[in-house]
Amino acid sequence: MSKNALITGAGSGIGFAIAGALLGRGWNVAICGRNEAKIERASARLAGASPRGNGSIHAAAVEASDPTAVKRWVAKARERFGPPDLLVNNAGVGAWGDIGSFPDEAWDQVMAVNLKGAFLCTREVLPFMRAKGGGYIVNISSLAGKKGMAGISAYSASKFGLIGFTQCLNAEEKGNNIRATAICPGYVATPMSAGARVPAADMIQPEDIAATVLYLLDLSPKVLIQEVVIERIGA
Ligand SMILES: NC(=O)c1ccc[n+]([C@@H]2O[C@H](COP(=O)([O-])OP(=O)(O)OC[C@H]3O[C@@H](n4cnc5c(N)ncnc54)[C@H](OP(=O)(O)O)[C@@H]3O)[C@@H](O)[C@H]2O)c1
């Protein structure tokens, strides 16, 4: 029987690559993003990713920081595929600037999507995973969640927060066979890193993150990896 995943922010980049990898394994995948046309295009591009056609896609425009929209999306995915085995909290935004002049609205937006969004999606899936006897939650944090640097305070604080959230989740849910891992990559070649000084070809590729998710899923259910740090090497 097919397994079921929910992935936020899968219209491009890392989320899109994870969706493709899971469909390739015959999973059913519910994907979302803010932009309806973009998530529909992603869904169409992913349509052939399931080799024997045994995995299906459900795509929806969802604001990850909106509790009502998240509730509706999770309920719809459950209705279509059954209870989730995996949630990937991947939706994220960046806003750059020094603390001294950083706007309130940008701070609130980064926290709302990167941190509150992960909390809302997690809260929605937990009852289904508990009832099913277990599940996996992957939170896409960042190297910026391990080390602070100038000019990225809101983003970095949200990604540090996501690691703390992952640890609390593991402490609370270990009796329910629900595990969580925070993945902390350096630069990944996606639209988000398009303005970076590092050439895209020298970055980690979205498929490397997808392969990491598959690796985690293949581990024994008794193994808990709280955090995976992925750095690029070379020039
Ligand atoms: N690229 C890197 O170097 C890097 C490194 C470490 C960690 N990360 C993390 O990886 C995750 C994925 O980013 P990416 O690099 O793949 O960039 P990306 O291609 O820009 O993907 C970000 C995704 O998040 C979605 N999103 C943004 N705000 C949202 C909201 N409010 N509600 C729902 N979806 C929303 C976007 O959808 P729409 O376009 O439809 O809004 C988009 O699909 C992020 O959490 C990012 O912080 C990235």
PDB file of C-alpha atoms and ligand atoms in Angstrom:
ATOM      1  CA  MET A   1       0.000   0.000   0.000  1.00  0.00           C
ATOM      2  CA  SER A   2       1.290   3.490  -0.879  1.00  0.00           C
ATOM      3  CA  LYS A   3       2.584   5.767   1.845  1.00  0.00           C
ATOM      4  CA  ASN A   4       1.444   9.339   2.196  1.00  0.00           C
ATOM      5  CA  ALA A   5       3.446  12.563   2.523  1.00  0.00           C
ATOM      6  CA  LEU A   6       2.654  16.238   2.935  1.00  0.00           C
ATOM      7  CA  ILE A   7       5.252  18.765   1.786  1.00  0.00           C
ATOM      8  CA  THR A   8       4.936  22.517   2.230  1.00  0.00           C
ATOM      9  CA  GLY A   9       6.553  24.891  -0.266  1.00  0.00           C
ATOM     10  CA  ALA A  10       6.940  22.282  -2.997  1.00  0.00           C
ATOM     11  CA  GLY A  11       6.348  24.529  -6.011  1.00  0.00           C
ATOM     12  CA  SER A  12      10.115  24.868  -6.539  1.00  0.00           C
ATOM     13  CA  GLY A  13      13.532  24.036  -5.116  1.00  0.00           C
ATOM     14  CA  ILE A  14      13.985  21.593  -2.244  1.00  0.00           C
ATOM     15  CA  GLY A  15      10.297  20.802  -1.696  1.00  0.00           C
ATOM     16  CA  PHE A  16       9.815  20.049  -5.395  1.00  0.00           C
ATOM     17  CA  ALA A  17      12.820  17.692  -5.400  1.00  0.00           C
ATOM     18  CA  ILE A  18      11.561  15.868  -2.291  1.00  0.00           C
ATOM     19  CA  ALA A  19       8.114  15.477  -3.885  1.00  0.00           C
ATOM     20  CA  GLY A  20       9.698  13.981  -7.035  1.00  0.00           C
ATOM     21  CA  ALA A  21      11.826  11.555  -5.022  1.00  0.00           C
ATOM     22  CA  LEU A  22       8.861  10.326  -2.970  1.00  0.00           C
ATOM     23  CA  LEU A  23       6.636   9.941  -6.046  1.00  0.00           C
ATOM     24  CA  GLY A  24       9.503   7.955  -7.575  1.00  0.00           C
ATOM     25  CA  ARG A  25       9.091   5.538  -4.701  1.00  0.00           C
ATOM     26  CA  GLY A  26       5.347   5.279  -5.255  1.00  0.00           C
ATOM     27  CA  TRP A  27       4.304   7.576  -2.394  1.00  0.00           C
ATOM     28  CA  ASN A  28       1.188   9.743  -2.531  1.00  0.00           C
ATOM     29  CA  VAL A  29       2.240  13.339  -2.118  1.00  0.00           C
ATOM     30  CA  ALA A  30       0.221  16.395  -1.066  1.00  0.00           C
ATOM     31  CA  ILE A  31       2.073  19.581  -1.960  1.00  0.00           C
ATOM     32  CA  CYS A  32       1.361  23.221  -1.293  1.00  0.00           C
ATOM     33  CA  GLY A  33       2.704  26.714  -1.856  1.00  0.00           C
ATOM     34  CA  ARG A  34       1.358  30.254  -1.753  1.00  0.00           C
ATOM     35  CA  ASN A  35       1.135  30.755  -5.499  1.00  0.00           C
ATOM     36  CA  GLU A  36      -1.685  28.721  -7.061  1.00  0.00           C
ATOM     37  CA  ALA A  37      -0.437  28.824 -10.682  1.00  0.00           C
ATOM     38  CA  LYS A  38       3.067  27.824  -9.552  1.00  0.00           C
ATOM     39  CA  ILE A  39       1.929  24.854  -7.443  1.00  0.00           C
ATOM     40  CA  GLU A  40      -0.341  23.669 -10.281  1.00  0.00           C
ATOM     41  CA  ARG A  41       2.601  23.860 -12.717  1.00  0.00           C
ATOM     42  CA  ALA A  42       4.746  21.904 -10.274  1.00  0.00           C
ATOM     43  CA  SER A  43       2.013  19.289  -9.960  1.00  0.00           C
ATOM     44  CA  ALA A  44       1.854  18.927 -13.758  1.00  0.00           C
ATOM     45  CA  ARG A  45       5.658  18.560 -13.962  1.00  0.00           C
ATOM     46  CA  LEU A  46       5.609  15.909 -11.243  1.00  0.00           C
ATOM     47  CA  ALA A  47       2.826  13.932 -12.893  1.00  0.00           C
ATOM     48  CA  GLY A  48       5.171  11.419 -14.546  1.00  0.00           C
ATOM     49  CA  ALA A  49       7.444  10.985 -11.522  1.00  0.00           C
ATOM     50  CA  SER A  50       5.727   7.875 -10.210  1.00  0.00           C
ATOM     51  CA  PRO A  51       7.183   5.041 -12.320  1.00  0.00           C
ATOM     52  CA  ARG A  52       4.281   2.608 -12.105  1.00  0.00           C
ATOM     53  CA  GLY A  53       1.702   5.337 -11.589  1.00  0.00           C
ATOM     54  CA  ASN A  54       1.060   4.113  -8.053  1.00  0.00           C
ATOM     55  CA  GLY A  55       1.733   7.457  -6.365  1.00  0.00           C
ATOM     56  CA  SER A  56      -0.657  10.394  -6.768  1.00  0.00           C
ATOM     57  CA  ILE A  57      -0.336  14.141  -6.251  1.00  0.00           C
ATOM     58  CA  HIS A  58      -2.679  16.551  -4.556  1.00  0.00           C
ATOM     59  CA  ALA A  59      -1.683  20.197  -5.055  1.00  0.00           C
ATOM     60  CA  ALA A  60      -3.190  23.212  -3.302  1.00  0.00           C
ATOM     61  CA  ALA A  61      -2.495  26.891  -2.739  1.00  0.00           C
ATOM     62  CA  VAL A  62      -2.019  27.225   1.023  1.00  0.00           C
ATOM     63  CA  GLU A  63      -0.617  30.000   3.174  1.00  0.00           C
ATOM     64  CA  ALA A  64       1.494  28.001   5.632  1.00  0.00           C
ATOM     65  CA  SER A  65       1.048  30.519   8.434  1.00  0.00           C
ATOM     66  CA  ASP A  66      -2.768  30.461   8.242  1.00  0.00           C
ATOM     67  CA  PRO A  67      -4.228  27.915  10.706  1.00  0.00           C
ATOM     68  CA  THR A  68      -7.510  27.568   8.805  1.00  0.00           C
ATOM     69  CA  ALA A  69      -5.830  27.020   5.430  1.00  0.00           C
ATOM     70  CA  VAL A  70      -3.417  24.478   6.930  1.00  0.00           C
ATOM     71  CA  LYS A  71      -6.254  22.597   8.645  1.00  0.00           C
ATOM     72  CA  ARG A  72      -8.195  22.436   5.366  1.00  0.00           C
ATOM     73  CA  TRP A  73      -5.140  21.240   3.389  1.00  0.00           C
ATOM     74  CA  VAL A  74      -4.252  18.475   5.855  1.00  0.00           C
ATOM     75  CA  ALA A  75      -7.887  17.342   6.044  1.00  0.00           C
ATOM     76  CA  LYS A  76      -8.174  17.265   2.236  1.00  0.00           C
ATOM     77  CA  ALA A  77      -4.952  15.253   1.878  1.00  0.00           C
ATOM     78  CA  ARG A  78      -6.137  12.819   4.519  1.00  0.00           C
ATOM     79  CA  GLU A  79      -9.498  12.441   2.800  1.00  0.00           C
ATOM     80  CA  ARG A  80      -7.766  11.778  -0.551  1.00  0.00           C
ATOM     81  CA  PHE A  81      -4.904   9.490   0.546  1.00  0.00           C
ATOM     82  CA  GLY A  82      -5.464   8.426   4.146  1.00  0.00           C
ATOM     83  CA  PRO A  83      -3.434   9.409   7.218  1.00  0.00           C
ATOM     84  CA  PRO A  84       0.038  10.876   6.615  1.00  0.00           C
ATOM     85  CA  ASP A  85       3.266   8.923   7.186  1.00  0.00           C
ATOM     86  CA  LEU A  86       5.493  11.935   6.573  1.00  0.00           C
ATOM     87  CA  LEU A  87       5.292  15.710   6.893  1.00  0.00           C
ATOM     88  CA  VAL A  88       8.059  17.878   5.448  1.00  0.00           C
ATOM     89  CA  ASN A  89       7.973  21.414   6.837  1.00  0.00           C
ATOM     90  CA  ASN A  90       9.882  23.027   4.001  1.00  0.00           C
ATOM     91  CA  ALA A  91       8.082  26.307   3.184  1.00  0.00           C
ATOM     92  CA  GLY A  92      10.379  29.175   3.990  1.00  0.00           C
ATOM     93  CA  VAL A  93      11.194  32.778   3.221  1.00  0.00           C
ATOM     94  CA  GLY A  94      14.283  34.892   3.759  1.00  0.00           C
ATOM     95  CA  ALA A  95      14.608  38.581   4.564  1.00  0.00           C
ATOM     96  CA  TRP A  96      18.009  40.166   4.858  1.00  0.00           C
ATOM     97  CA  GLY A  97      19.209  43.294   6.662  1.00  0.00           C
ATOM     98  CA  ASP A  98      20.951  44.515   9.786  1.00  0.00           C
ATOM     99  CA  ILE A  99      19.086  44.389  13.090  1.00  0.00           C
ATOM    100  CA  GLY A 100      19.353  48.150  13.634  1.00  0.00           C
ATOM    101  CA  SER A 101      17.097  48.910  10.688  1.00  0.00           C
ATOM    102  CA  PHE A 102      15.186  45.646  10.256  1.00  0.00           C
ATOM    103  CA  PRO A 103      11.423  46.222   9.692  1.00  0.00           C
ATOM    104  CA  ASP A 104       8.859  44.689  12.079  1.00  0.00           C
ATOM    105  CA  GLU A 105       6.787  43.369   9.177  1.00  0.00           C
ATOM    106  CA  ALA A 106       9.708  41.460   7.670  1.00  0.00           C
ATOM    107  CA  TRP A 107      10.554  39.934  11.086  1.00  0.00           C
ATOM    108  CA  ASP A 108       6.934  38.847  11.616  1.00  0.00           C
ATOM    109  CA  GLN A 109       6.671  37.397   8.106  1.00  0.00           C
ATOM    110  CA  VAL A 110       9.815  35.269   8.462  1.00  0.00           C
ATOM    111  CA  MET A 111       8.714  33.922  11.846  1.00  0.00           C
ATOM    112  CA  ALA A 112       5.157  33.315  10.620  1.00  0.00           C
ATOM    113  CA  VAL A 113       6.189  31.188   7.646  1.00  0.00           C
ATOM    114  CA  ASN A 114       9.400  29.499   8.811  1.00  0.00           C
ATOM    115  CA  LEU A 115       8.421  28.783  12.407  1.00  0.00           C
ATOM    116  CA  LYS A 116       4.696  29.145  12.984  1.00  0.00           C
ATOM    117  CA  GLY A 117       3.942  27.394   9.681  1.00  0.00           C
ATOM    118  CA  ALA A 118       5.929  24.349  10.812  1.00  0.00           C
ATOM    119  CA  PHE A 119       4.138  24.355  14.166  1.00  0.00           C
ATOM    120  CA  LEU A 120       0.669  24.612  12.558  1.00  0.00           C
ATOM    121  CA  CYS A 121       1.285  21.780  10.072  1.00  0.00           C
ATOM    122  CA  THR A 122       2.806  19.591  12.772  1.00  0.00           C
ATOM    123  CA  ARG A 123      -0.107  20.177  15.130  1.00  0.00           C
ATOM    124  CA  GLU A 124      -2.548  19.154  12.395  1.00  0.00           C
ATOM    125  CA  VAL A 125      -0.802  15.893  11.459  1.00  0.00           C
ATOM    126  CA  LEU A 126       0.027  14.655  14.970  1.00  0.00           C
ATOM    127  CA  PRO A 127      -3.416  13.182  15.795  1.00  0.00           C
ATOM    128  CA  PHE A 128      -3.425  11.238  12.501  1.00  0.00           C
ATOM    129  CA  MET A 129       0.105   9.944  13.018  1.00  0.00           C
ATOM    130  CA  ARG A 130      -0.623   8.931  16.610  1.00  0.00           C
ATOM    131  CA  ALA A 131      -3.751   7.060  15.483  1.00  0.00           C
ATOM    132  CA  LYS A 132      -1.748   5.340  12.750  1.00  0.00           C
ATOM    133  CA  GLY A 133       0.925   4.218  15.208  1.00  0.00           C
ATOM    134  CA  GLY A 134       3.752   6.510  14.117  1.00  0.00           C
ATOM    135  CA  GLY A 135       5.139   8.916  11.561  1.00  0.00           C
ATOM    136  CA  TYR A 136       8.058  11.085  10.482  1.00  0.00           C
ATOM    137  CA  ILE A 137       8.385  14.862  10.459  1.00  0.00           C
ATOM    138  CA  VAL A 138      11.263  16.520   8.611  1.00  0.00           C
ATOM    139  CA  ASN A 139      11.913  20.196   9.278  1.00  0.00           C
ATOM    140  CA  ILE A 140      14.045  22.034   6.729  1.00  0.00           C
ATOM    141  CA  SER A 141      16.216  24.286   8.862  1.00  0.00           C
ATOM    142  CA  SER A 142      19.561  25.661   7.603  1.00  0.00           C
ATOM    143  CA  LEU A 143      23.232  26.105   8.437  1.00  0.00           C
ATOM    144  CA  ALA A 144      21.938  29.545   9.458  1.00  0.00           C
ATOM    145  CA  GLY A 145      20.105  27.650  12.221  1.00  0.00           C
ATOM    146  CA  LYS A 146      23.476  26.476  13.571  1.00  0.00           C
ATOM    147  CA  LYS A 147      25.523  29.654  13.324  1.00  0.00           C
ATOM    148  CA  GLY A 148      24.517  33.305  13.300  1.00  0.00           C
ATOM    149  CA  MET A 149      26.013  35.789  10.850  1.00  0.00           C
ATOM    150  CA  ALA A 150      25.608  39.484  10.109  1.00  0.00           C
ATOM    151  CA  GLY A 151      22.535  40.491   8.137  1.00  0.00           C
ATOM    152  CA  ILE A 152      20.399  37.370   8.565  1.00  0.00           C
ATOM    153  CA  SER A 153      19.014  37.726  12.111  1.00  0.00           C
ATOM    154  CA  ALA A 154      15.321  36.966  11.464  1.00  0.00           C
ATOM    155  CA  TYR A 155      16.057  34.053   9.131  1.00  0.00           C
ATOM    156  CA  SER A 156      18.731  32.653  11.431  1.00  0.00           C
ATOM    157  CA  ALA A 157      16.535  32.994  14.553  1.00  0.00           C
ATOM    158  CA  SER A 158      13.679  31.208  12.776  1.00  0.00           C
ATOM    159  CA  LYS A 159      15.965  28.353  11.722  1.00  0.00           C
ATOM    160  CA  PHE A 160      17.555  28.040  15.211  1.00  0.00           C
ATOM    161  CA  GLY A 161      13.948  27.967  16.461  1.00  0.00           C
ATOM    162  CA  LEU A 162      13.070  25.139  14.104  1.00  0.00           C
ATOM    163  CA  ILE A 163      15.872  23.013  15.566  1.00  0.00           C
ATOM    164  CA  GLY A 164      14.558  23.671  19.096  1.00  0.00           C
ATOM    165  CA  PHE A 165      11.051  22.842  17.912  1.00  0.00           C
ATOM    166  CA  THR A 166      12.341  19.545  16.457  1.00  0.00           C
ATOM    167  CA  GLN A 167      13.962  18.589  19.767  1.00  0.00           C
ATOM    168  CA  CYS A 168      10.787  19.389  21.736  1.00  0.00           C
ATOM    169  CA  LEU A 169       8.697  17.401  19.263  1.00  0.00           C
ATOM    170  CA  ASN A 170      10.946  14.373  19.665  1.00  0.00           C
ATOM    171  CA  ALA A 171      10.785  14.642  23.457  1.00  0.00           C
ATOM    172  CA  GLU A 172       6.977  14.835  23.408  1.00  0.00           C
ATOM    173  CA  GLU A 173       6.226  12.199  20.772  1.00  0.00           C
ATOM    174  CA  LYS A 174       8.832   9.488  21.386  1.00  0.00           C
ATOM    175  CA  GLY A 175       6.201   7.288  23.042  1.00  0.00           C
ATOM    176  CA  ASN A 176       4.057   7.506  19.896  1.00  0.00           C
ATOM    177  CA  ASN A 177       6.697   6.327  17.390  1.00  0.00           C
ATOM    178  CA  ILE A 178       6.787   9.780  15.849  1.00  0.00           C
ATOM    179  CA  ARG A 179      10.274  11.001  14.957  1.00  0.00           C
ATOM    180  CA  ALA A 180      11.500  14.354  13.720  1.00  0.00           C
ATOM    181  CA  THR A 181      14.717  15.460  12.044  1.00  0.00           C
ATOM    182  CA  ALA A 182      15.930  18.973  11.315  1.00  0.00           C
ATOM    183  CA  ILE A 183      17.930  19.131   8.069  1.00  0.00           C
ATOM    184  CA  CYS A 184      20.407  22.015   8.080  1.00  0.00           C
ATOM    185  CA  PRO A 185      21.908  22.642   4.629  1.00  0.00           C
ATOM    186  CA  GLY A 186      24.298  25.301   3.441  1.00  0.00           C
ATOM    187  CA  TYR A 187      23.634  26.952   0.081  1.00  0.00           C
ATOM    188  CA  VAL A 188      21.288  24.866  -2.063  1.00  0.00           C
ATOM    189  CA  ALA A 189      20.806  25.730  -5.756  1.00  0.00           C
ATOM    190  CA  THR A 190      17.192  26.972  -5.702  1.00  0.00           C
ATOM    191  CA  PRO A 191      15.360  30.241  -6.428  1.00  0.00           C
ATOM    192  CA  MET A 192      15.967  31.312  -2.806  1.00  0.00           C
ATOM    193  CA  SER A 193      19.752  31.305  -3.211  1.00  0.00           C
ATOM    194  CA  ALA A 194      19.722  32.857  -6.691  1.00  0.00           C
ATOM    195  CA  GLY A 195      21.379  36.085  -5.511  1.00  0.00           C
ATOM    196  CA  ALA A 196      24.215  34.361  -3.610  1.00  0.00           C
ATOM    197  CA  ARG A 197      27.853  34.863  -4.583  1.00  0.00           C
ATOM    198  CA  VAL A 198      28.439  31.089  -4.834  1.00  0.00           C
ATOM    199  CA  PRO A 199      27.709  29.744  -8.367  1.00  0.00           C
ATOM    200  CA  ALA A 200      24.705  27.391  -8.434  1.00  0.00           C
ATOM    201  CA  ALA A 201      26.852  24.559  -9.820  1.00  0.00           C
ATOM    202  CA  ASP A 202      29.043  24.689  -6.689  1.00  0.00           C
ATOM    203  CA  MET A 203      26.078  24.545  -4.313  1.00  0.00           C
ATOM    204  CA  ILE A 204      24.356  21.551  -2.756  1.00  0.00           C
ATOM    205  CA  GLN A 205      21.647  20.420  -5.186  1.00  0.00           C
ATOM    206  CA  PRO A 206      17.966  20.054  -4.178  1.00  0.00           C
ATOM    207  CA  GLU A 207      18.222  16.360  -5.114  1.00  0.00           C
ATOM    208  CA  ASP A 208      20.881  15.947  -2.383  1.00  0.00           C
ATOM    209  CA  ILE A 209      18.328  17.060   0.201  1.00  0.00           C
ATOM    210  CA  ALA A 210      15.721  14.739  -1.311  1.00  0.00           C
ATOM    211  CA  ALA A 211      18.211  11.848  -1.112  1.00  0.00           C
ATOM    212  CA  THR A 212      18.802  12.720   2.556  1.00  0.00           C
ATOM    213  CA  VAL A 213      15.067  12.468   3.247  1.00  0.00           C
ATOM    214  CA  LEU A 214      14.932   9.050   1.555  1.00  0.00           C
ATOM    215  CA  TYR A 215      17.943   7.952   3.623  1.00  0.00           C
ATOM    216  CA  LEU A 216      16.211   8.993   6.857  1.00  0.00           C
ATOM    217  CA  LEU A 217      13.048   7.137   5.861  1.00  0.00           C
ATOM    218  CA  ASP A 218      15.047   3.957   5.212  1.00  0.00           C
ATOM    219  CA  LEU A 219      16.459   3.837   8.748  1.00  0.00           C
ATOM    220  CA  SER A 220      15.021   1.513  11.344  1.00  0.00           C
ATOM    221  CA  PRO A 221      12.053   3.092  13.179  1.00  0.00           C
ATOM    222  CA  LYS A 222      14.120   2.661  16.365  1.00  0.00           C
ATOM    223  CA  VAL A 223      16.768   5.112  15.140  1.00  0.00           C
ATOM    224  CA  LEU A 224      16.395   8.806  15.867  1.00  0.00           C
ATOM    225  CA  ILE A 225      18.518  11.377  14.035  1.00  0.00           C
ATOM    226  CA  GLN A 226      17.637  14.770  15.499  1.00  0.00           C
ATOM    227  CA  GLU A 227      19.692  16.818  13.107  1.00  0.00           C
ATOM    228  CA  VAL A 228      21.524  16.480   9.801  1.00  0.00           C
ATOM    229  CA  VAL A 229      24.028  19.194   8.879  1.00  0.00           C
ATOM    230  CA  ILE A 230      24.856  19.297   5.164  1.00  0.00           C
ATOM    231  CA  GLU A 231      27.778  21.440   4.040  1.00  0.00           C
ATOM    232  CA  ARG A 232      29.209  21.846   0.577  1.00  0.00           C
ATOM    233  CA  ILE A 233      32.871  21.186   0.028  1.00  0.00           C
ATOM    234  CA  GLY A 234      35.235  22.502  -2.605  1.00  0.00           C
ATOM    235  CA  ALA A 235      35.709  26.006  -3.925  1.00  0.00           C
TER     236      ALA A 235
HETATM  237  N1  LIG B   1      18.310  27.501  -0.900  1.00  0.00           N
HETATM  238  C1  LIG B   1      19.125  27.480   0.145  1.00  0.00           C
HETATM  239  O1  LIG B   1      20.304  27.849   0.040  1.00  0.00           O
HETATM  240  C2  LIG B   1      18.629  26.963   1.465  1.00  0.00           C
HETATM  241  C3  LIG B   1      19.570  26.605   2.439  1.00  0.00           C
HETATM  242  C4  LIG B   1      19.129  26.119   3.670  1.00  0.00           C
HETATM  243  C5  LIG B   1      17.779  26.006   3.913  1.00  0.00           C
HETATM  244  N2  LIG B   1      16.874  26.375   2.954  1.00  0.00           N
HETATM  245  C6  LIG B   1      15.447  26.227   3.263  1.00  0.00           C
HETATM  246  O2  LIG B   1      14.865  25.333   2.345  1.00  0.00           O
HETATM  247  C7  LIG B   1      13.458  25.579   2.292  1.00  0.00           C
HETATM  248  C8  LIG B   1      13.029  25.570   0.824  1.00  0.00           C
HETATM  249  O3  LIG B   1      13.601  26.680   0.152  1.00  0.00           O
HETATM  250  P1  LIG B   1      14.230  26.596  -1.314  1.00  0.00           P
HETATM  251  O4  LIG B   1      15.654  26.883  -1.176  1.00  0.00           O
HETATM  252  O5  LIG B   1      13.781  25.363  -1.987  1.00  0.00           O
HETATM  253  O6  LIG B   1      13.604  27.909  -1.985  1.00  0.00           O
HETATM  254  P2  LIG B   1      12.305  28.133  -2.875  1.00  0.00           P
HETATM  255  O7  LIG B   1      12.443  27.426  -4.161  1.00  0.00           O
HETATM  256  O8  LIG B   1      12.084  29.597  -2.859  1.00  0.00           O
HETATM  257  O9  LIG B   1      11.150  27.404  -2.058  1.00  0.00           O
HETATM  258  C9  LIG B   1      10.453  27.992  -1.016  1.00  0.00           C
HETATM  259  C10 LIG B   1       9.056  27.468  -1.078  1.00  0.00           C
HETATM  260  O10 LIG B   1       8.330  27.944   0.055  1.00  0.00           O
HETATM  261  C11 LIG B   1       7.057  28.351  -0.383  1.00  0.00           C
HETATM  262  N3  LIG B   1       6.501  29.358   0.506  1.00  0.00           N
HETATM  263  C12 LIG B   1       7.051  30.542   0.851  1.00  0.00           C
HETATM  264  N4  LIG B   1       6.252  31.202   1.671  1.00  0.00           N
HETATM  265  C13 LIG B   1       5.163  30.412   1.861  1.00  0.00           C
HETATM  266  C14 LIG B   1       3.980  30.549   2.615  1.00  0.00           C
HETATM  267  N5  LIG B   1       3.751  31.634   3.342  1.00  0.00           N
HETATM  268  N6  LIG B   1       3.081  29.543   2.581  1.00  0.00           N
HETATM  269  C15 LIG B   1       3.301  28.441   1.823  1.00  0.00           C
HETATM  270  N7  LIG B   1       4.411  28.255   1.088  1.00  0.00           N
HETATM  271  C16 LIG B   1       5.323  29.240   1.111  1.00  0.00           C
HETATM  272  C17 LIG B   1       7.269  28.887  -1.782  1.00  0.00           C
HETATM  273  O11 LIG B   1       6.077  28.810  -2.520  1.00  0.00           O
HETATM  274  P3  LIG B   1       5.525  30.071  -3.372  1.00  0.00           P
HETATM  275  O12 LIG B   1       6.646  30.452  -4.283  1.00  0.00           O
HETATM  276  O13 LIG B   1       4.321  29.560  -4.042  1.00  0.00           O
HETATM  277  O14 LIG B   1       5.255  31.122  -2.370  1.00  0.00           O
HETATM  278  C18 LIG B   1       8.321  27.951  -2.320  1.00  0.00           C
HETATM  279  O15 LIG B   1       7.746  26.836  -2.950  1.00  0.00           O
HETATM  280  C19 LIG B   1      13.224  26.914   2.996  1.00  0.00           C
HETATM  281  O16 LIG B   1      12.694  26.667   4.280  1.00  0.00           O
HETATM  282  C20 LIG B   1      14.620  27.500   3.090  1.00  0.00           C
HETATM  283  O17 LIG B   1      14.737  28.371   4.197  1.00  0.00           O
HETATM  284  C21 LIG B   1      17.268  26.834   1.732  1.00  0.00           C
END
